[in-house]
Coordinates of C-alpha atoms in Angstrom, one line a residue:
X1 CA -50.8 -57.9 -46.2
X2 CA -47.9 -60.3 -47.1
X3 CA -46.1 -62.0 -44.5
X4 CA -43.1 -60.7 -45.2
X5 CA -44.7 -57.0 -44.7
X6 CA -46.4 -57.9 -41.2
X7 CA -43.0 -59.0 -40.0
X8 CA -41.4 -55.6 -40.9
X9 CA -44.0 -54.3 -38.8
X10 CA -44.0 -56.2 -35.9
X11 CA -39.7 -55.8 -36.0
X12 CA -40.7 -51.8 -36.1
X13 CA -42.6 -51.9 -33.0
X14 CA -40.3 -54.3 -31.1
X15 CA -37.3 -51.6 -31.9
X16 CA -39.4 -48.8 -31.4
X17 CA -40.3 -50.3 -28.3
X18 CA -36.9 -51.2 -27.4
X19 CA -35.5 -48.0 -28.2
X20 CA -38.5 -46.2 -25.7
X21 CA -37.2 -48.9 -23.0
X22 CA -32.9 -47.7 -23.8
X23 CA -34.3 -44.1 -22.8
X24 CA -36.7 -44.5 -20.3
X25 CA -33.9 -46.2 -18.9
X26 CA -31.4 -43.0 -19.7
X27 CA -33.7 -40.7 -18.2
X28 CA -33.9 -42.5 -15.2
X29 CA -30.6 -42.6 -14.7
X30 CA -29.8 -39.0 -15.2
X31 CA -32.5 -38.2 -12.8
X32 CA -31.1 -40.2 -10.3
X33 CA -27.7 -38.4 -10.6
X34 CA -29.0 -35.1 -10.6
X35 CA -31.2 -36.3 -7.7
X36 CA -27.8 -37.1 -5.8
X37 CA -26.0 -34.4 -6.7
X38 CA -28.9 -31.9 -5.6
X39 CA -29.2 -33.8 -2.1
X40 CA -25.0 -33.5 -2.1
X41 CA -25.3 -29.3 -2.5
X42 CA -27.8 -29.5 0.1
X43 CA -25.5 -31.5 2.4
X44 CA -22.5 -28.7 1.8
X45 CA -24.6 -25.9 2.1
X46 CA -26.2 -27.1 5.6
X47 CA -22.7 -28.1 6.5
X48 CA -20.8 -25.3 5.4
X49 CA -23.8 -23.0 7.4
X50 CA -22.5 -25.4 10.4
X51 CA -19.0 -24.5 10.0
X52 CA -19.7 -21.0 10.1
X53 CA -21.7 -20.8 13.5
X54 CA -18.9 -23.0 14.7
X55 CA -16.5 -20.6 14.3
X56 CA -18.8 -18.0 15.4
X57 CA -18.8 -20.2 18.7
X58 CA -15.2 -20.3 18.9
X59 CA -14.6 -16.7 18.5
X60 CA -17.1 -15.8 21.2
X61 CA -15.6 -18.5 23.4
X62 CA -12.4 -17.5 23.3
X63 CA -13.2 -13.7 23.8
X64 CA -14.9 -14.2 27.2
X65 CA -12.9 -16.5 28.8
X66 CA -13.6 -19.5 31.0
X67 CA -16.9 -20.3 29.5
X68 CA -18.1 -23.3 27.7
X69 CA -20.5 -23.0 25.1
X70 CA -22.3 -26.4 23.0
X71 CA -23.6 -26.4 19.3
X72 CA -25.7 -28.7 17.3
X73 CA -23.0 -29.4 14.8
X74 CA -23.5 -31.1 11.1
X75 CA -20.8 -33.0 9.9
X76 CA -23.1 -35.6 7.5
X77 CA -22.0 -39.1 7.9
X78 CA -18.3 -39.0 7.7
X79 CA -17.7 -36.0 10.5
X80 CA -15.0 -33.7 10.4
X81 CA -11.6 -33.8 11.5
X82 CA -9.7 -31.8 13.7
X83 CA -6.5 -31.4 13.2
X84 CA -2.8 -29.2 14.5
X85 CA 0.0 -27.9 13.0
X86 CA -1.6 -27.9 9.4
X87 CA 0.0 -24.4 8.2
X88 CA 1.4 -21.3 9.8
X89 CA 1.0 -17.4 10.1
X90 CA 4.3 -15.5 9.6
X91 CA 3.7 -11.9 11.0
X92 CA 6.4 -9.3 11.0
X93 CA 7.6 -5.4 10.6
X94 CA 10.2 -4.1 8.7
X95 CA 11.9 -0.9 9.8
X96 CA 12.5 0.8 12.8
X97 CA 9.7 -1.6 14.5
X98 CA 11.5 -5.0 13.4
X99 CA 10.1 -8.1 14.8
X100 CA 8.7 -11.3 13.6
X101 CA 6.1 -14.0 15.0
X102 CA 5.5 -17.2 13.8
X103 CA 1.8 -18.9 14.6
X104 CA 1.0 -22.9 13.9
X105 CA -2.5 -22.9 12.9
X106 CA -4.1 -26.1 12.5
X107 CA -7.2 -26.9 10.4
X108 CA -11.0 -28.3 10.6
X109 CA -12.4 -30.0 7.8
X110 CA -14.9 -31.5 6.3
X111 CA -14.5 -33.4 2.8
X112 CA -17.7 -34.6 1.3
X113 CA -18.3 -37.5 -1.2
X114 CA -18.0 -34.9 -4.1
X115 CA -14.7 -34.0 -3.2
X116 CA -15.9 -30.7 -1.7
X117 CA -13.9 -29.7 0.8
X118 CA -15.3 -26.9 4.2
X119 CA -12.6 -25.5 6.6
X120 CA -12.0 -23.5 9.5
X121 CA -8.7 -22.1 9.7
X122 CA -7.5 -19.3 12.3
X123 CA -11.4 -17.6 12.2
X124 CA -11.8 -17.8 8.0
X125 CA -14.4 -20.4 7.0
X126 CA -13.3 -21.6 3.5
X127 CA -15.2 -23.7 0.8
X128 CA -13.0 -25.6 -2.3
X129 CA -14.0 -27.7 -4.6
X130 CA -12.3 -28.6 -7.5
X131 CA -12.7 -25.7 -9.1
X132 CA -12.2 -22.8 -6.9
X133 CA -12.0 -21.9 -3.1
X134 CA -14.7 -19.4 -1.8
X135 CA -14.2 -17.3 1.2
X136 CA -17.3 -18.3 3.5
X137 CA -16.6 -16.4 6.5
X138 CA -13.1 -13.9 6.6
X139 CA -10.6 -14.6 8.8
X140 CA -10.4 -12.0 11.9
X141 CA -7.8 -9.4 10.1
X142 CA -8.5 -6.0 11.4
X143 CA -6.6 -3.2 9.6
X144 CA -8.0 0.5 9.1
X145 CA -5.7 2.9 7.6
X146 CA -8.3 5.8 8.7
X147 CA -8.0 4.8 12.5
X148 CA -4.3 3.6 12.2
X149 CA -4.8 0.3 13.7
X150 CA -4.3 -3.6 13.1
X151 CA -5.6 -6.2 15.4
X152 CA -5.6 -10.1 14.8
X153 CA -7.1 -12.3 17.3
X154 CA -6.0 -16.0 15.8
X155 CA -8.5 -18.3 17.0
X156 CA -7.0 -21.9 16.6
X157 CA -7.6 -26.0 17.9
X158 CA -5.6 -27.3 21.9
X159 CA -5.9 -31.2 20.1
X160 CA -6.4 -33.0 17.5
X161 CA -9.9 -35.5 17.4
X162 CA -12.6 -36.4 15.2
X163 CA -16.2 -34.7 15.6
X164 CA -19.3 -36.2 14.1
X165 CA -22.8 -35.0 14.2
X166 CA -24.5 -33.3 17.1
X167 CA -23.5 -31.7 19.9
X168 CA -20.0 -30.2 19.8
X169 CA -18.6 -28.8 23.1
X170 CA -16.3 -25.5 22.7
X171 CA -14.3 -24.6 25.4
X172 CA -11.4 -21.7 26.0
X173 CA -7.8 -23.7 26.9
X174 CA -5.5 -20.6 26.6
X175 CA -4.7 -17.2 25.0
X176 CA -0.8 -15.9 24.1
X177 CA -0.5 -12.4 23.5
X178 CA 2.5 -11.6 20.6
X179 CA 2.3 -8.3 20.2
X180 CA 0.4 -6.1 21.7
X181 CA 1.8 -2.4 20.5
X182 CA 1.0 1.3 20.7
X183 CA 3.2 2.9 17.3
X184 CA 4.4 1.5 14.6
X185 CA 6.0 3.9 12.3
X186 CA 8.0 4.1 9.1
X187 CA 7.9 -0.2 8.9
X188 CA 5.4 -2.6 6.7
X189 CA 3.6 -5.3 8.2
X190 CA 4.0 -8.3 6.3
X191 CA 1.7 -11.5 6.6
X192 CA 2.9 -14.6 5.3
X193 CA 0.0 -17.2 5.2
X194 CA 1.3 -21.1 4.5
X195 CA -2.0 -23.6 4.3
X196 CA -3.7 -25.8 2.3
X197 CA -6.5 -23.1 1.8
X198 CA -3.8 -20.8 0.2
X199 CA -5.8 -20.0 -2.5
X200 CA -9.3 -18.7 0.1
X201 CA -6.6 -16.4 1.7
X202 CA -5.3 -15.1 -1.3
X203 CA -8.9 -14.0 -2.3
X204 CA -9.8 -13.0 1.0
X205 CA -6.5 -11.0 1.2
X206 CA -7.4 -9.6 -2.7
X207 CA -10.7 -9.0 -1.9
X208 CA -9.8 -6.0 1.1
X209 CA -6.5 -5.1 -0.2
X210 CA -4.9 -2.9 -3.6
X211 CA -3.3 -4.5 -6.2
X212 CA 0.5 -3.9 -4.1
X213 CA -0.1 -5.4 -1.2
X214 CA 0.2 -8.9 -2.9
X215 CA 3.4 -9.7 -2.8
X216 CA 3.7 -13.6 -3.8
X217 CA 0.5 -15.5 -4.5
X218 CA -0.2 -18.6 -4.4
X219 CA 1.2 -19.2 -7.8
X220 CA 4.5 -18.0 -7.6
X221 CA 5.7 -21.0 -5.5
X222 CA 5.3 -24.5 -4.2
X223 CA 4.9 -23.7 -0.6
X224 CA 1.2 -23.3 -0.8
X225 CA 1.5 -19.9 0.3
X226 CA 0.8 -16.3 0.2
X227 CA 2.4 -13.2 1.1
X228 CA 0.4 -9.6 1.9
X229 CA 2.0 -6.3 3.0
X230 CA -0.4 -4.2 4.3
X231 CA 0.0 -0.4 4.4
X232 CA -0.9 2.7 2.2
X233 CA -1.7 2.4 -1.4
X234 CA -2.1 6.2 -1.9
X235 CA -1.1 9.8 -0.7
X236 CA -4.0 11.5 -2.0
X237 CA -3.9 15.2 -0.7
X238 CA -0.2 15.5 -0.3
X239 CA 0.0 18.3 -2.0
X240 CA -2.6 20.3 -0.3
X241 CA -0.3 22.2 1.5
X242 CA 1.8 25.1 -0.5
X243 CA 4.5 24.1 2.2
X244 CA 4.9 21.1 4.9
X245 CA 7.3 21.4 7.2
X246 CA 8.2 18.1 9.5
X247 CA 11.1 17.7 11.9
X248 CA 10.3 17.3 15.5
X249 CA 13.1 20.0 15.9
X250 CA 10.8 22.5 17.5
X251 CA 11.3 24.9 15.0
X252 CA 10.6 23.9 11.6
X253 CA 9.7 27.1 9.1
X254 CA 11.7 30.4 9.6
X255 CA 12.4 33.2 7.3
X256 CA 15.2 35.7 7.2
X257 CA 15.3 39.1 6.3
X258 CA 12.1 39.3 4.9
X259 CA 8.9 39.0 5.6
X260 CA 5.3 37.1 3.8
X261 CA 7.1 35.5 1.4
X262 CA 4.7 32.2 1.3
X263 CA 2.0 32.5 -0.9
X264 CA -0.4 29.2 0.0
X265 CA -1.0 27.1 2.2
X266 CA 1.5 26.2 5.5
X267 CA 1.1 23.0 7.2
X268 CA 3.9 22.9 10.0
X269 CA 4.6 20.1 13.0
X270 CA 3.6 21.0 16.3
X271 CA 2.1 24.6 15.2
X272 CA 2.2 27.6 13.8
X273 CA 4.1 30.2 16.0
X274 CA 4.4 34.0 15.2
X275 CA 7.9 33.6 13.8
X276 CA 6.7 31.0 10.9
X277 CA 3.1 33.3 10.5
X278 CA 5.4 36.3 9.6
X279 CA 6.9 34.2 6.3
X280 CA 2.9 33.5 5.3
X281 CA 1.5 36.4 2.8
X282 CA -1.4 37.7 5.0
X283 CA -4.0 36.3 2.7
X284 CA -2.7 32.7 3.9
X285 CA -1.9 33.4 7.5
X286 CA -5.2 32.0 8.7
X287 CA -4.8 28.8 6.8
X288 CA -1.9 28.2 8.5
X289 CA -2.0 24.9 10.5
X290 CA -0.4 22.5 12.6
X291 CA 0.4 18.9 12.2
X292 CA 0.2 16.0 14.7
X293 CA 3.4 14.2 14.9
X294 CA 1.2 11.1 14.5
X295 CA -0.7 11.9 11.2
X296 CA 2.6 13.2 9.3
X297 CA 2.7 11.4 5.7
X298 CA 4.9 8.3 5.6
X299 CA 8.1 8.7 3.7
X300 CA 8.8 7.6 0.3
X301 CA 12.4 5.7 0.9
X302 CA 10.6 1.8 0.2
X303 CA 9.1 3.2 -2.9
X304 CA 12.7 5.1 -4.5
X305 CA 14.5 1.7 -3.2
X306 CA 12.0 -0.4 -5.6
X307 CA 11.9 1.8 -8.3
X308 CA 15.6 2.1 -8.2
X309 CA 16.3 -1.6 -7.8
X310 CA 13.8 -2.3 -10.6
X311 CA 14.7 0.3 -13.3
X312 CA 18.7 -0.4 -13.0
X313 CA 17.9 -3.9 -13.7
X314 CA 15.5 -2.9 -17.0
X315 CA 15.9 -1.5 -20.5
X316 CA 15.8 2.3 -19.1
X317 CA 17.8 4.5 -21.2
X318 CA 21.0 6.4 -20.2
X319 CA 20.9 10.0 -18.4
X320 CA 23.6 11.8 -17.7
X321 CA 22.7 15.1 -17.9
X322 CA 23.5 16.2 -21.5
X323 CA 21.0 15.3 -23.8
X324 CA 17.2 15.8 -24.1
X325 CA 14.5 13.6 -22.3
X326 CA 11.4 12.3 -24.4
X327 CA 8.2 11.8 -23.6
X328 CA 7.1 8.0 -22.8
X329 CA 10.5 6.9 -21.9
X330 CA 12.3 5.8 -18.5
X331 CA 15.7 7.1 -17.8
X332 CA 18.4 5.6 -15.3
X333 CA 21.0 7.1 -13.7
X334 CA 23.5 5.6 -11.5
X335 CA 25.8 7.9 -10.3
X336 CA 23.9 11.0 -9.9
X337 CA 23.3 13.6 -12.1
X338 CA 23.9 17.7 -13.2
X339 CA 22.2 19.3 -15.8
X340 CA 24.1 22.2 -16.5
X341 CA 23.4 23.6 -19.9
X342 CA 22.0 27.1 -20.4
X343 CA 20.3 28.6 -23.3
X344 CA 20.5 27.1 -26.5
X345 CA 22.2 24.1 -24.6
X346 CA 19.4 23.7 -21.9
X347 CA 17.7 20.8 -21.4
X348 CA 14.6 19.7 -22.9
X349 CA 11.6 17.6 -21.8
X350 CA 9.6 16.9 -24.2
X351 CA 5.9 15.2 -22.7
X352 CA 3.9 14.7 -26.2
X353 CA 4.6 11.5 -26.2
X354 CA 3.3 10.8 -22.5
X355 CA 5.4 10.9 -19.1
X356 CA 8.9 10.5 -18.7
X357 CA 10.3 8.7 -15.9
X358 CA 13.8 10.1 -14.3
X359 CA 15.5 7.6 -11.8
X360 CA 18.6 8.7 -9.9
X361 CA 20.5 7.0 -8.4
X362 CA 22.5 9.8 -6.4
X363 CA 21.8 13.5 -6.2
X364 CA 20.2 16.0 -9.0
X365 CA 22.1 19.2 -9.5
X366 CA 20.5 21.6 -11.5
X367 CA 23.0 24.3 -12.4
X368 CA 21.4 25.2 -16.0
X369 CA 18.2 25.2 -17.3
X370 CA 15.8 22.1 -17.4
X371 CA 12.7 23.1 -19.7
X372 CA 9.7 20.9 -20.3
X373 CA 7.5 21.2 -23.3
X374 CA 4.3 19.6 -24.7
X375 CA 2.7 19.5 -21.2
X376 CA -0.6 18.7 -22.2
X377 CA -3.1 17.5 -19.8
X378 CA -1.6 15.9 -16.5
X379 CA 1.2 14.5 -18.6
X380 CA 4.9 15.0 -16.2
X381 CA 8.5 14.9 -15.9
X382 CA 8.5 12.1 -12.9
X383 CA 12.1 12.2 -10.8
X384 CA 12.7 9.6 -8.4
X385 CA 16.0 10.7 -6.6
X386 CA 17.8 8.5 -3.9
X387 CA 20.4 11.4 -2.7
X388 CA 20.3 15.2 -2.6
X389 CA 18.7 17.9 -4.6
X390 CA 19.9 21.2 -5.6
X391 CA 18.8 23.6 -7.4
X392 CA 20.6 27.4 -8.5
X393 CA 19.0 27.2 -12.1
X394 CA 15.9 26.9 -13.4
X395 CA 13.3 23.6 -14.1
X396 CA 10.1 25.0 -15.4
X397 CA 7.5 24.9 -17.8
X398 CA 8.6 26.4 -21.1
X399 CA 6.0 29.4 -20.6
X400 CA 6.6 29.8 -16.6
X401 CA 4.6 32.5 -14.8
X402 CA 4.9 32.8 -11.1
X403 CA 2.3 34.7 -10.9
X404 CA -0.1 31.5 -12.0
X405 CA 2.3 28.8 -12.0
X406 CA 1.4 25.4 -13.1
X407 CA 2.9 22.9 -10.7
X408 CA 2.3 19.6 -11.8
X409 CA 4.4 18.8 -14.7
X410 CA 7.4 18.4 -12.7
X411 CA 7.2 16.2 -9.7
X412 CA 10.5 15.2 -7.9
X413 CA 10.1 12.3 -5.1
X414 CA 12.9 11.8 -2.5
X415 CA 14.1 10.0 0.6
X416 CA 12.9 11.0 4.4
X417 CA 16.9 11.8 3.8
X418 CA 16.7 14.0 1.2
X419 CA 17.7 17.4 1.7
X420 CA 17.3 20.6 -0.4
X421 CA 19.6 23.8 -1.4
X422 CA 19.0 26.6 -4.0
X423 CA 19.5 29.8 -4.5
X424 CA 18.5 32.2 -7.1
X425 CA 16.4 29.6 -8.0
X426 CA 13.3 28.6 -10.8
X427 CA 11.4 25.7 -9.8
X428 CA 7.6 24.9 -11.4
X429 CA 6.7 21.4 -9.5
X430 CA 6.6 20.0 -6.6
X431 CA 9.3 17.8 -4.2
X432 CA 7.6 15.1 -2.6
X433 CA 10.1 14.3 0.5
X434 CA 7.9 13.2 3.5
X435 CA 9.7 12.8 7.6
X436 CA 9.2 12.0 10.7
X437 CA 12.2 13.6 11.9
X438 CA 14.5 15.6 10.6
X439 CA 17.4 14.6 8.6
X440 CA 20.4 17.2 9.4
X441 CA 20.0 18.5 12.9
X442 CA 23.3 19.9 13.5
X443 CA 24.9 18.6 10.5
X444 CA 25.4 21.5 7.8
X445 CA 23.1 21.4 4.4
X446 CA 25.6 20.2 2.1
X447 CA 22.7 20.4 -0.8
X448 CA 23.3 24.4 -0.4
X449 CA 26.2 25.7 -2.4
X450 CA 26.1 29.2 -0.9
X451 CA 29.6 30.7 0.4
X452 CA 28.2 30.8 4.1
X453 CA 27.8 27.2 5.5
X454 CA 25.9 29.2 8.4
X455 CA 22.9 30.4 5.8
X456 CA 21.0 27.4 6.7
X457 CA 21.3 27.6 10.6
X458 CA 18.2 27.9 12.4
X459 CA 19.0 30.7 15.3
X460 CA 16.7 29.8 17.9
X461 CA 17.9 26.3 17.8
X462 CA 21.4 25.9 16.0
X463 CA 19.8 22.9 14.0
X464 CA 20.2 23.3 10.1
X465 CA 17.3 23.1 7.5
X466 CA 16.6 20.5 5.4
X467 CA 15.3 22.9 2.9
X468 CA 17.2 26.2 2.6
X469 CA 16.4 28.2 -0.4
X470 CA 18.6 31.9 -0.6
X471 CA 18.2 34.5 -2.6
X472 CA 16.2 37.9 -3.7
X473 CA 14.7 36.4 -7.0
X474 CA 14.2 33.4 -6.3
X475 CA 11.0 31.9 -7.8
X476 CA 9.1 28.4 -6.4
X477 CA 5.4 27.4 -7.8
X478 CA 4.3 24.6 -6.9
X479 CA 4.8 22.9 -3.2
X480 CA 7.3 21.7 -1.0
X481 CA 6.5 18.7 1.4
X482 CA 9.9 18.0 3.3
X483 CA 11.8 18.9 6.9
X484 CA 12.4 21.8 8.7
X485 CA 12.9 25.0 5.8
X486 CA 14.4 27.6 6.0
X487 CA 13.9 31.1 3.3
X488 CA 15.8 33.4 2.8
X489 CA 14.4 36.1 0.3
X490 CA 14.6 40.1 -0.1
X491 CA 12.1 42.6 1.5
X492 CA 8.5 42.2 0.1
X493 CA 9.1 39.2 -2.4
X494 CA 7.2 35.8 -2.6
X495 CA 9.6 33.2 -3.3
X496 CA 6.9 30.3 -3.1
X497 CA 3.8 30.2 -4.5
X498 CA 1.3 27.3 -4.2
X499 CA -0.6 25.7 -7.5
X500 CA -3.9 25.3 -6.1
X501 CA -4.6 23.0 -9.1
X502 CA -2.4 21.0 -6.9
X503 CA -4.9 20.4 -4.4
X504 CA -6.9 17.5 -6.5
X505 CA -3.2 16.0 -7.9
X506 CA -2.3 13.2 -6.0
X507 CA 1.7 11.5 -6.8
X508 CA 2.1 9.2 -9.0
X509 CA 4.1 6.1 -7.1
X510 CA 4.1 2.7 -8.6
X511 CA 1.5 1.6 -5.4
X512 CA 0.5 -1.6 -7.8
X513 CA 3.8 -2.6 -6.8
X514 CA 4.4 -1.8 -3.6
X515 CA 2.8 0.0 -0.5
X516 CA 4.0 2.7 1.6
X517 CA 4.7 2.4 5.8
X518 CA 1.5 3.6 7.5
X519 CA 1.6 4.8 11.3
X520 CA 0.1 2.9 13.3
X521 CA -1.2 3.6 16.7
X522 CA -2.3 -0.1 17.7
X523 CA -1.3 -3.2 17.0
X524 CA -1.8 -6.5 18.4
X525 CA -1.8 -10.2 17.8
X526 CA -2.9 -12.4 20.2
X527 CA -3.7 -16.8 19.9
X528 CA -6.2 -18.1 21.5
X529 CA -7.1 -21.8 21.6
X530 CA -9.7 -23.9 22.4
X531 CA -11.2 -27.3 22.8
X532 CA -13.7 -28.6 20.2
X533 CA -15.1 -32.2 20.8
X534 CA -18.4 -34.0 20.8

């Protein structure tokens, strides 16, 4: 071997070598990292565990009182801070019930050397780091649509201080009851949430409520804050009933000079008395039932106010009343509307291209014929109206039968205002115009164009209908869910018949944008504070 060869070799080894050392040294390094960051995740999980029997603590404490409860408490070696006034909780009600609270909630929080960050904040646990927040424990929201009742105990900090590891003594300082209701009806609750944690609300808020309930996210603004309406997000089984009939005016069905002239299903406030069973067709009488005045469907007016507000602002196209409607379109009209044109002039609504959406702003008068064709499927003529409806002509299918009508390609949605006239009428749909109370009393039914402004009294009470259909052939398939109704229809004639197809078709409201008022029969807020130091 030459010289010069042996010192190639010995250069090989010494790099080889060297290069061995660079990533022994590599690997050590990276397994010191990962070493630290596993011990880190193993300090926020322990702690973030901590947090959440904390608040535990705190809720249980400020439930029972005057007690004073102690837990073991990991904070690692920087502790946690305590600290007031961080954020608030805007609660209030629109509508008839029309109040508003605002709550200062403070914060406690833990930031570790990752930059992960644990909180407790009015009863939620929350977890960020610089990727996302987490819910860890939910905040104490209760709202059940099913029982009709909201309830938020806010659990919040008396003082600010700084609590390390060990034991932390919890103690109750005070408790201030906001509201503490028995009905709320026809109004929205809104919760307006302003913290640091925005984002854990919003999921937390996401993660038990629809699509419309979200009102502003997080994203929408620089306040760091979030804002949830909570209420109903569907009115599935509205149309279960042929006829409902709500008013709280102590009689709200009656019909005149005839008898059984209801084919379906009656659903009336307060109960059914022998006057109202004589206008049910005997094969029906038995399913006639009464409603609580607490469980009445909400009415519609939020929804017809947004979808008027937003379609007069959009690219909807011109009705008026004279030319034909096609499918996959949205209409506006803003001064009301009559469709007058008969025969070879009546109006056509042509669904092959998908639904057509109809918003009024005023009332619908239909004098002449309104036809729909290519109904295919569940496809529909949707009319949201904000004023009166009448109708003396005819809106039907193109191939109407009473005798098997098909109610669910014409839906009309009104106000808890709206009310209803027609005589001689033809109507294959359904009017979708949920009250609590009714809208006319002992005003006369101006949406009834009938020569006797007395047609729509009710005897026994000398209140008027809000529905008051008139004549011998008159001819309703579908359902009516309104006020107090009154038919009049010649001797042995049916003058509405129920779809029962209806009873699996729910409405179609725009409930990704907005929610509808539920009833609620208990409501109450209430802070509660408490001490937390070592």
């Amino acid at each position: 071997m030459t010289s010069e060869r042996a010192q190639t070799a010995v250069l090989g080894v010494v790099l080889l070598v060297g290069v061995v050392a660079i990533a022994s040294v590599g690997i050590l390094m990276l397994a010191a990292e990962t070493t630290e960051e596993l011990e880190q995740q193993a300090e926020n999980e322990r702690i973030e565990q901590s947090f959440v029997e904390l608040s535990q603590t705190m809720s249980t404490t400020s439930a029972t009182g005057d007690t004073t409860e102690v837990v073991d408490f990991a904070a690692g070696e920087h502790g946690a801070v305590v600290m007031t006034e961080t954020g608030h909780i805007n609660i209030s009600a629109d509508g008839p019930a029309d109040f508003e609270e605002n709550i200062s909630i403070g914060t406690i929080e833990y930031e570790a050397d990752d930059g992960t960050r644990i909180a407790y904040q009015a009863g939620g646990v929350f977890r960020e780091t610089g990727t996302e927040t987490r819910v860890v424990t939910a905040p104490p929201i209760h709202y059940h649509d099913d029982t009709s009742t909201f309830s938020f105990p806010i659990v919040e900090v008396e003082e600010e201080a700084q609590i390390n590891s060990g034991d932390v003594t919890i103690s109750h300082a005070d408790t201030e009851t906001y509201r503490n209701l028995t009905r709320i009806e026809d109004s929205v609750v809104q919760i307006n949430v302003t913290s640091d944690y925005c984002v854990g609300w919003e999921n937390y808020f996401r993660g038990q409520t629809q699509a419309g309930a979200i009102q502003e996210s997080c994203d929408e603004n620089t306040d760091d804050q979030v804002v949830v309406e909570l209420g109903l997000t569907d009115l599935k089984g509205a149309y279960e009933q042929g006829l409902y009939a709500v008013g709280e005016t102590g009689v709200d069905l009656r019909c005149e000079s005839a008898h059984q002239i209801i084919a379906g299903p009656v659903a009336i406030e307060g109960g059914v008395d022998n006057d109202a069973k004589e206008c049910i067709d005997e094969d029906w009488r038995d399913d006639a039932i009464g409603i609580d005045p607490d469980e009445t469907l909400p009415p519609l007016d939020r929804v017809i106010e947004k979808m008027n507000e937003s379609v007069k602002d959009s690219e909807a196209k011109s009705f008026d009343g004279s030319d034909n409607l096609e499918g996959g379109n949205t209409y506006y009209a803003d001064d009301g509307v009559t469709i007058d044109g008969q025969g070879a002039n009546a109006i056509e609504a042509n669904l092959d291209e998908g639904d057509i959406t109809l918003v009024i702003d005023g009332d619908l008068n239909i004098d002449g014929e309104l036809e729909i064709k290519e109904y295919e499927d569940s496809r529909s003529l949707d009319i949201y109206l904000t004023g009166n409806l009448t109708i003396d002509g005819t809106a039907a299918t193109d191939d109407f039968e009473f005798e098997d009508p098909d109610g669910q390609h014409i839906s009309i949605y009104g106000t808890s205002s709206m009310i209803v006239g027609g005589q001689g009428s033809e109507f294959e749909g359904t009017i979708l115009a949920p009250r609590h109370e009714a809208a006319l009393n002992e005003s006369p039914n101006t949406a009834y164009s009938g020569n006797q402004e007395d047609d729509c009294e009710i005897e026994e009470t000398g209140e008027y209908a809000d529905v008051c259909i008139d004549g011998g052939n008159t001819e309703i398939g579908g359902a009516i869910i309104a006020g107090p109704t009154l038919i009049n229809a010649d001797q042995g004639n049916i003058a509405l018949r129920w779809d029962e197809d209806l009873e699996d078709h729910d409405p179609k409201l725009p409930t990704d944008e907005i929610v509808l008022p539920p009833d609620l029969t208990y409501f109450n807020i209430v802070e509660h504070k408490v001490d937390v130091e070592n």
